[in-house]
C-alpha atoms as one frame of an Amber mdcrd trajectory, in Angstrom:
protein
 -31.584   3.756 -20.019 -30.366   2.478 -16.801 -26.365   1.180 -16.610 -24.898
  -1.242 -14.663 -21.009  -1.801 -13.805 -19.729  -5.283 -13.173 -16.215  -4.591
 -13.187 -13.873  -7.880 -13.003 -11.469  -7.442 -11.024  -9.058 -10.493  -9.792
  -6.584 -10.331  -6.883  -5.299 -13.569  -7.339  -4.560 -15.798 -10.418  -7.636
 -17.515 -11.893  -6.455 -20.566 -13.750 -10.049 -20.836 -15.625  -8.906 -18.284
 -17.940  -6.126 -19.506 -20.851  -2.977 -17.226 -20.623  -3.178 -17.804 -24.872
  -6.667 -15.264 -24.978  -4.838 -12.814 -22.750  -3.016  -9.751 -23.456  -0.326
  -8.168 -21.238  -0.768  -4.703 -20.635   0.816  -2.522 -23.859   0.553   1.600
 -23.622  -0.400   1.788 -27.146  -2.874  -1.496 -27.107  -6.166  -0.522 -29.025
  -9.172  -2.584 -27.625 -11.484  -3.285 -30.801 -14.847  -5.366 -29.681 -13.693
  -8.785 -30.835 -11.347  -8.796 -27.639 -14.427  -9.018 -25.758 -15.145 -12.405
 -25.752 -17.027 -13.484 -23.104 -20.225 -15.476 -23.665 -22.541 -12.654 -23.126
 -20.775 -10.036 -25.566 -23.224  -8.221 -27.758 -24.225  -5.365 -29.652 -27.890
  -4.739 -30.558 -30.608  -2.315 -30.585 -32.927  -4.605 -28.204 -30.178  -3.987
 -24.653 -31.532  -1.523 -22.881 -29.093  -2.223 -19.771 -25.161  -1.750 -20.840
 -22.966  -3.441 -19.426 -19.036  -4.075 -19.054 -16.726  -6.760 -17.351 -13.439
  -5.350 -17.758 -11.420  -8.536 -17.632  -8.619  -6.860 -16.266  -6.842  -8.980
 -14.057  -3.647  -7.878 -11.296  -1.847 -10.275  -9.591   1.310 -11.549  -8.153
   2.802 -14.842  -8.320   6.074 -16.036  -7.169   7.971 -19.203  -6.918  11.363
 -19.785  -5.393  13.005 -21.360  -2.842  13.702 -19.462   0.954  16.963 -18.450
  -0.052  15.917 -17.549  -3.230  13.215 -15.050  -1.713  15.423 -14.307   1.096
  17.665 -12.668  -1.840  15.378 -11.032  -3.976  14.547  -7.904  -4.172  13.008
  -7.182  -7.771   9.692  -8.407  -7.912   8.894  -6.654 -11.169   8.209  -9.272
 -13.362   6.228 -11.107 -10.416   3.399  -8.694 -10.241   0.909  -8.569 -13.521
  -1.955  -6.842 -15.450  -3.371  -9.027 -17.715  -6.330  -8.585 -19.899  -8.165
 -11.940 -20.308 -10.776 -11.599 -23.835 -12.610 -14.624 -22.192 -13.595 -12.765
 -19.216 -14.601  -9.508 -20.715 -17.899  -8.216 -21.693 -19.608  -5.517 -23.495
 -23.662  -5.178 -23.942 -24.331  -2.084 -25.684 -27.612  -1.480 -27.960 -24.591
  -0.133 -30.761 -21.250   0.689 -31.859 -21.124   4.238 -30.705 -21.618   2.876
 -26.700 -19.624   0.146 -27.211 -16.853   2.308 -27.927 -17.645   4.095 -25.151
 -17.140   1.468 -23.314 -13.936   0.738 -24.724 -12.705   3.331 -24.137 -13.687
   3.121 -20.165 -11.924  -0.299 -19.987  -8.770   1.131 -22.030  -9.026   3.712
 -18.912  -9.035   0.446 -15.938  -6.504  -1.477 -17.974  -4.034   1.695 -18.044
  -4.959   2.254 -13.985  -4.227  -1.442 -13.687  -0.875  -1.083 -14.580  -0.271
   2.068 -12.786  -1.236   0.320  -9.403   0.907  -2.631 -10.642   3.912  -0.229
 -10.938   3.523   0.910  -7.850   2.879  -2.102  -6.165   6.394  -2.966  -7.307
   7.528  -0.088  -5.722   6.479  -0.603  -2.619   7.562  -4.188  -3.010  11.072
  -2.849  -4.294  11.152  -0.531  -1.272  10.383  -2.909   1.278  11.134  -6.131
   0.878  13.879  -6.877   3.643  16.454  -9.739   3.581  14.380 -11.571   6.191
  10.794 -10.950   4.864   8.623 -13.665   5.514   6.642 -14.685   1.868   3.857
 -12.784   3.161   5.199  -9.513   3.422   3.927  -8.037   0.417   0.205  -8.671
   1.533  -0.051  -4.987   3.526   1.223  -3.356  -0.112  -0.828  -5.151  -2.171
  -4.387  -5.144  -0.050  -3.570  -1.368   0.227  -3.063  -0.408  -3.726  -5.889
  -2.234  -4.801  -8.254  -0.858  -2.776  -6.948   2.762  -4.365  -7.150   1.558
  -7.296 -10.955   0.409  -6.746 -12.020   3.516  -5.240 -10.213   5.612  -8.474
 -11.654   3.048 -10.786 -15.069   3.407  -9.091 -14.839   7.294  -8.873 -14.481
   7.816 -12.833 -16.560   5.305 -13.666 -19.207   7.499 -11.921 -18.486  10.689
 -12.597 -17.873   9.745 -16.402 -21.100   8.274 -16.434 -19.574   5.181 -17.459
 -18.080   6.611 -20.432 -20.646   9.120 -21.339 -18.559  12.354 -20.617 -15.659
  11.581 -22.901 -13.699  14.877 -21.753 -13.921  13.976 -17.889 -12.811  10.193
 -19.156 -10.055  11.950 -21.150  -8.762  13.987 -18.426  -8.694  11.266 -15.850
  -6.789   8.874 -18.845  -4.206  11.883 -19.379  -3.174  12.408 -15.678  -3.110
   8.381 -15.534  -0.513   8.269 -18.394   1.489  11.127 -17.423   1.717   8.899
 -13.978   2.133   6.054 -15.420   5.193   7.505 -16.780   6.495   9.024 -13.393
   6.693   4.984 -12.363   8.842   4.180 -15.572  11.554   2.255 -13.019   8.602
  -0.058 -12.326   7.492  -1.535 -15.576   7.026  -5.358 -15.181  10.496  -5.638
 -17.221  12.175  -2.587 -15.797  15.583  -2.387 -13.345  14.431  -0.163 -10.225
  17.057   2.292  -9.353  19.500   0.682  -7.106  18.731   3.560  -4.355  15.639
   1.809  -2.608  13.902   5.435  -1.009  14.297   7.217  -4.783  10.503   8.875
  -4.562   8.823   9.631  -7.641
């Protein structure tokens, strides 16, 4: 059976997807197959090819005047990971692969939100009082492509999904990091001292 990956992955906003069908990222959020609802969703015996859109989506939006921006320096609640049901996808000839599958976009939706976290960190860190609006585009170009070559890397060596203990392991370390960037939870106060590492 051959696989193939088409992982959806947005930098920026996409307004064709209704912020209603979306879910913000929850630690304990258990992906069942009727949040994938994009058009091509299916399980049956005939698929020989399985595949997955993730529908994860990162980005960061802000709006406020100069001196606004000029003051900020919290950006937490600016930068989100969003799960969108109309953009995701599973194909899988049954239930036992499309749980797999799940389980693989549980994994990128967890990542997400790691990269997220630290994206506000580096935000947090270096946002100066006379940052131009642009600033942030260095931090952000640079954690998503980590966060594409991780995602990449265990969707590979997993076999997209089909070695549940390597999945496992790489979901463990994620969590345990996930937790390390606690400070930078898209509702969290950093610490007031701006070079606190982690």
């Amino acid at each position: 059976m051959s696989f193939r990956l088409s992982l959806l992955f947005f930098i920026l906003t996409n307004g064709l997807f209704s912020q209603v069908n979306s879910i913000e990222w929850e630690p304990d959020y258990s992906f069942n197959i009727k949040d994938f609802q994009g058009a091509k969703t299916s399980i049956n015996e005939d698929i020989d090819k399985e595949l997955v859109h993730s529908g994860v989506i990162l980005d960061f939006e802000f709006q406020m005047s100069n001196v606004e921006f000029m003051f900020t320096k919290n950006f937490n609640s600016k930068v989100n990971c969003t799960f969108h049901r109309d953009a995701a996808v599973i194909m899988a000839s049954d239930s036992l692969a499309a749980k797999r599958l799940m389980d693989l976009v549980k994994f990128d939706f967890d990542l997400s939100e790691l990269y997220a976290r630290k994206i506000r960190k580096e935000l947090f860190e270096n946002k100066k009082t006379f940052s131009d609006a642009t600033f942030f585009q260095p931090y952000f170009d640079k954690m998503i492509a980590e966060r594409d070559k991780i995602s990449s890397r265990v969707y590979s060596e997993t076999d997209f999904g089909n070695n549940p203990e390597v999945l496992k392991k790489e979901h463990e370390a994620v969590k345990s990091e996930l937790k390390a960037y606690s400070d930078y939870c898209k509702v969290c106060k950093p610490p007031k001292n701006r070079n606190k590492t982690n």
